[in-house]
């Protein structure tokens, strides 16, 4: 079945450690997105990519980095500079970034601090 | 700048009664509007969208939404609620121009009592 796969489902980070969250899609979508979800705050955009080898910062990009070397993959690295990384991270994709198409979401990665 | 307001943190309805989840938005120019639903520890699922045309939009699982340009609202409705509709609902907006990503509301928890 086509969809978005996020892994791992749960992740623990130690102080000073970088961790990478995986997001893979087989929908042949051009655009991909990373969101952070905190209780009561909805979804906040971290980074998005309109096409391979291109990406833009969202509203809360500090302490995060991404790459888009392949159309199917958009990994997110949470760096040690992100002081409050505990959250639910959601990856999404859409056919294009024209705005008139819905985004499809993965089932998320829950990141916690050890 | 674009923004979304979901004024109710929680909405409670009895099974079989009609439900409304409110959403107002702010965007430059014409909007693309979306409703998504989230079940616990899952990603968001697309319910419906307004792009252009009829102000009443029908979507998945019997949900519909009414676009009101003068009131900048896009309220989600269902004629008869089910216990299984209990979940977290998000409204999202994007303008035809400008920021090339969705802005989400903070979410409304719908609780349907048997």
Coordinates of C-alpha atoms in Angstrom, one line a residue:
Chain A
X1 CA 0.0 0.0 0.0
X2 CA 1.2 3.5 -0.6
X3 CA 1.9 5.7 2.3
X4 CA 4.3 7.4 4.6
X5 CA 6.5 5.4 7.0
X6 CA 8.1 7.1 10.0
X7 CA 10.6 5.3 12.2
X8 CA 11.3 4.7 15.0
X9 CA 7.9 5.0 16.7
X10 CA 9.6 5.9 20.0
X11 CA 13.1 7.5 20.4
X12 CA 15.1 8.5 23.4
X13 CA 17.8 11.2 23.3
X14 CA 20.6 11.7 25.8
X15 CA 22.1 15.1 26.6
X16 CA 24.4 16.4 23.9
X17 CA 23.3 13.8 21.4
X18 CA 22.0 14.2 17.9
X19 CA 19.2 11.9 16.7
X20 CA 17.7 11.3 13.3
X21 CA 14.1 10.6 12.6
X22 CA 13.3 8.7 9.4
X23 CA 10.5 9.6 7.0
X24 CA 9.9 7.6 3.8
X25 CA 7.1 7.9 1.3
X26 CA 6.1 5.7 -1.7
X27 CA 3.4 8.0 -3.0
X28 CA 5.6 9.7 -5.6
X29 CA 4.9 13.1 -3.9
X30 CA 7.1 16.1 -4.6
X31 CA 6.5 18.0 -1.4
X32 CA 7.4 16.8 2.1
X33 CA 7.0 18.4 5.6
X34 CA 8.1 18.0 9.2
X35 CA 5.9 19.1 12.0
X36 CA 6.3 19.2 15.8
X37 CA 3.2 18.6 17.9
X38 CA 3.0 19.7 21.6
X39 CA -0.1 19.3 23.7
X40 CA -2.5 22.2 23.2
X41 CA -0.4 23.9 20.5
X42 CA -1.4 22.1 17.4
X43 CA 1.2 21.4 14.7
X44 CA 4.1 23.7 14.1
X45 CA 6.1 23.6 10.9
X46 CA 9.8 22.7 11.3
X47 CA 11.0 22.3 7.7
X48 CA 9.5 21.7 4.3
X49 CA 10.8 20.6 0.9
X50 CA 9.1 21.4 -2.4
X51 CA 11.4 19.2 -4.5
X52 CA 14.5 17.0 -4.2
X53 CA 17.6 18.9 -3.1
X54 CA 15.7 21.8 -1.9
X55 CA 14.1 22.7 1.5
X56 CA 13.0 25.7 3.5
X57 CA 12.9 26.6 7.2
X58 CA 9.5 26.6 8.8
X59 CA 8.4 28.4 12.0
X60 CA 10.6 26.5 14.4
X61 CA 13.7 25.4 12.5
X62 CA 16.3 26.2 15.2
X63 CA 18.0 23.1 16.5
X64 CA 16.8 21.0 13.6
X65 CA 18.3 20.0 10.3
X66 CA 17.0 18.1 7.2
X67 CA 18.2 16.7 3.9
X68 CA 16.3 15.8 0.7
X69 CA 18.7 13.8 -1.4
X70 CA 16.0 11.4 -2.7
X71 CA 12.3 12.1 -3.6
X72 CA 11.1 9.3 -1.2
X73 CA 13.1 10.4 1.9
X74 CA 13.1 13.4 4.1
X75 CA 15.0 12.7 7.4
X76 CA 15.0 15.1 10.3
X77 CA 17.9 15.5 12.7
X78 CA 17.3 16.8 16.1
X79 CA 20.5 18.4 17.2
X80 CA 21.9 19.0 20.7
X81 CA 21.1 22.7 20.1
X82 CA 17.4 21.9 20.4
X83 CA 17.0 22.3 24.2
X84 CA 13.4 21.1 24.5
X85 CA 13.1 18.3 22.0
X86 CA 10.4 16.2 23.8
X87 CA 7.4 16.2 21.4
X88 CA 5.5 14.1 18.9
X89 CA 7.1 14.6 15.4
X90 CA 4.9 14.2 12.3
X91 CA 6.1 13.9 8.7
X92 CA 3.7 14.6 5.8
X93 CA 3.8 14.7 2.0
X94 CA 1.6 16.1 -0.8
X95 CA 1.6 15.7 -4.5
X96 CA 2.9 19.2 -5.0
X97 CA 3.2 22.4 -3.0
X98 CA 0.5 24.3 -4.9
X99 CA -1.7 24.2 -1.8
X100 CA -4.9 22.7 -3.3
X101 CA -4.0 19.1 -2.4
X102 CA -4.2 17.5 1.0
X103 CA -1.2 16.4 3.0
X104 CA -0.8 12.7 3.9
X105 CA 0.7 12.0 7.3
X106 CA 2.8 9.3 8.8
X107 CA 2.0 7.9 12.3
X108 CA 4.7 9.9 14.0
X109 CA 7.8 9.5 16.2
X110 CA 7.6 10.3 19.9
X111 CA 10.9 11.7 21.1
X112 CA 11.8 11.9 24.8
X113 CA 14.8 12.9 26.8
X114 CA 16.6 10.4 28.9
Chain B
X1 CA 0.7 36.2 7.8
X2 CA -1.9 33.4 7.9
X3 CA -3.5 32.1 11.1
X4 CA -6.2 29.8 12.3
X5 CA -8.3 29.9 15.4
X6 CA -10.2 27.0 16.9
X7 CA -11.9 28.7 19.9
X8 CA -13.0 25.6 21.7
X9 CA -10.5 23.2 23.3
X10 CA -13.2 20.6 23.7
X11 CA -16.7 20.0 22.3
X12 CA -19.1 17.5 24.0
X13 CA -22.1 16.1 22.2
X14 CA -24.4 13.2 22.8
X15 CA -24.5 10.4 20.2
X16 CA -27.1 11.0 17.5
X17 CA -27.0 14.8 18.0
X18 CA -25.6 17.2 15.4
X19 CA -22.1 18.4 16.0
X20 CA -20.2 21.6 15.1
X21 CA -16.5 22.3 15.5
X22 CA -15.6 25.9 14.9
X23 CA -12.8 27.4 12.8
X24 CA -12.0 30.9 11.8
X25 CA -9.0 31.9 9.7
X26 CA -6.9 34.9 8.5
X27 CA -5.1 34.9 5.2
X28 CA -4.2 37.3 2.4
X29 CA -6.4 36.7 -0.6
X30 CA -8.4 33.6 -1.2
X31 CA -7.9 30.6 1.1
X32 CA -7.3 26.9 0.8
X33 CA -9.0 25.3 3.8
X34 CA -8.7 21.8 5.3
X35 CA -10.0 19.7 8.1
X36 CA -8.0 16.8 9.5
X37 CA -8.8 14.3 12.3
X38 CA -6.3 12.7 14.7
X39 CA -6.8 9.5 16.8
X40 CA -4.5 8.8 19.7
X41 CA -0.8 8.2 18.8
X42 CA -1.6 8.4 15.1
X43 CA -0.9 10.9 12.3
X44 CA -3.6 13.2 10.9
X45 CA -6.2 11.9 8.5
X46 CA -7.6 14.2 5.8
X47 CA -11.4 14.8 6.1
X48 CA -12.3 17.5 3.6
X49 CA -11.1 20.6 1.8
X50 CA -12.4 23.9 0.4
X51 CA -10.6 25.2 -2.7
X52 CA -13.2 27.0 -4.7
X53 CA -16.8 26.7 -5.7
X54 CA -19.7 25.5 -3.5
X55 CA -19.5 26.9 0.0
X56 CA -20.8 23.6 1.4
X57 CA -18.1 20.9 1.2
X58 CA -18.8 17.2 1.9
X59 CA -16.0 14.9 3.1
X60 CA -15.3 11.6 4.6
X61 CA -17.3 9.7 7.3
X62 CA -20.4 12.0 6.8
X63 CA -18.6 15.2 7.7
X64 CA -19.2 18.5 5.9
X65 CA -18.0 22.0 6.3
X66 CA -19.4 25.4 5.3
X67 CA -17.1 28.1 4.0
X68 CA -18.2 31.6 4.9
X69 CA -16.1 34.3 3.3
X70 CA -17.6 37.3 5.1
X71 CA -17.1 35.7 8.5
X72 CA -13.8 34.0 7.5
X73 CA -15.1 30.8 9.0
X74 CA -15.0 27.1 8.0
X75 CA -16.9 25.2 10.6
X76 CA -17.0 21.4 10.6
X77 CA -20.4 19.8 10.9
X78 CA -22.0 16.4 11.1
X79 CA -25.8 15.8 11.3
X80 CA -25.6 12.8 13.7
X81 CA -22.5 12.2 15.9
X82 CA -21.1 8.7 16.6
X83 CA -19.1 7.6 19.6
X84 CA -16.3 6.7 17.1
X85 CA -16.1 10.3 16.0
X86 CA -14.4 11.1 19.3
X87 CA -11.0 12.4 18.3
X88 CA -8.9 15.6 17.9
X89 CA -9.8 17.8 15.0
X90 CA -7.6 20.3 13.2
X91 CA -8.5 23.1 10.9
X92 CA -5.7 24.3 8.5
X93 CA -5.4 27.2 6.0
X94 CA -3.1 28.4 3.3
X95 CA -3.4 31.3 0.9
X96 CA -3.3 31.1 -2.8
X97 CA -0.1 33.2 -2.6
X98 CA 2.5 33.8 0.0
X99 CA 3.7 31.1 2.5
X100 CA 3.8 27.8 0.7
X101 CA 2.8 25.7 3.7
X102 CA -0.3 25.1 5.8
X103 CA -0.9 26.8 9.1
X104 CA -2.8 24.6 11.6
X105 CA -5.1 25.5 14.4
X106 CA -4.5 24.3 18.0
X107 CA -7.1 21.5 17.7
X108 CA -10.5 20.8 19.2
X109 CA -11.1 17.6 21.1
X110 CA -14.5 16.1 20.2
X111 CA -16.1 13.9 22.8
X112 CA -19.2 12.0 21.8
X113 CA -21.1 10.5 24.7
X114 CA -23.2 7.3 24.3

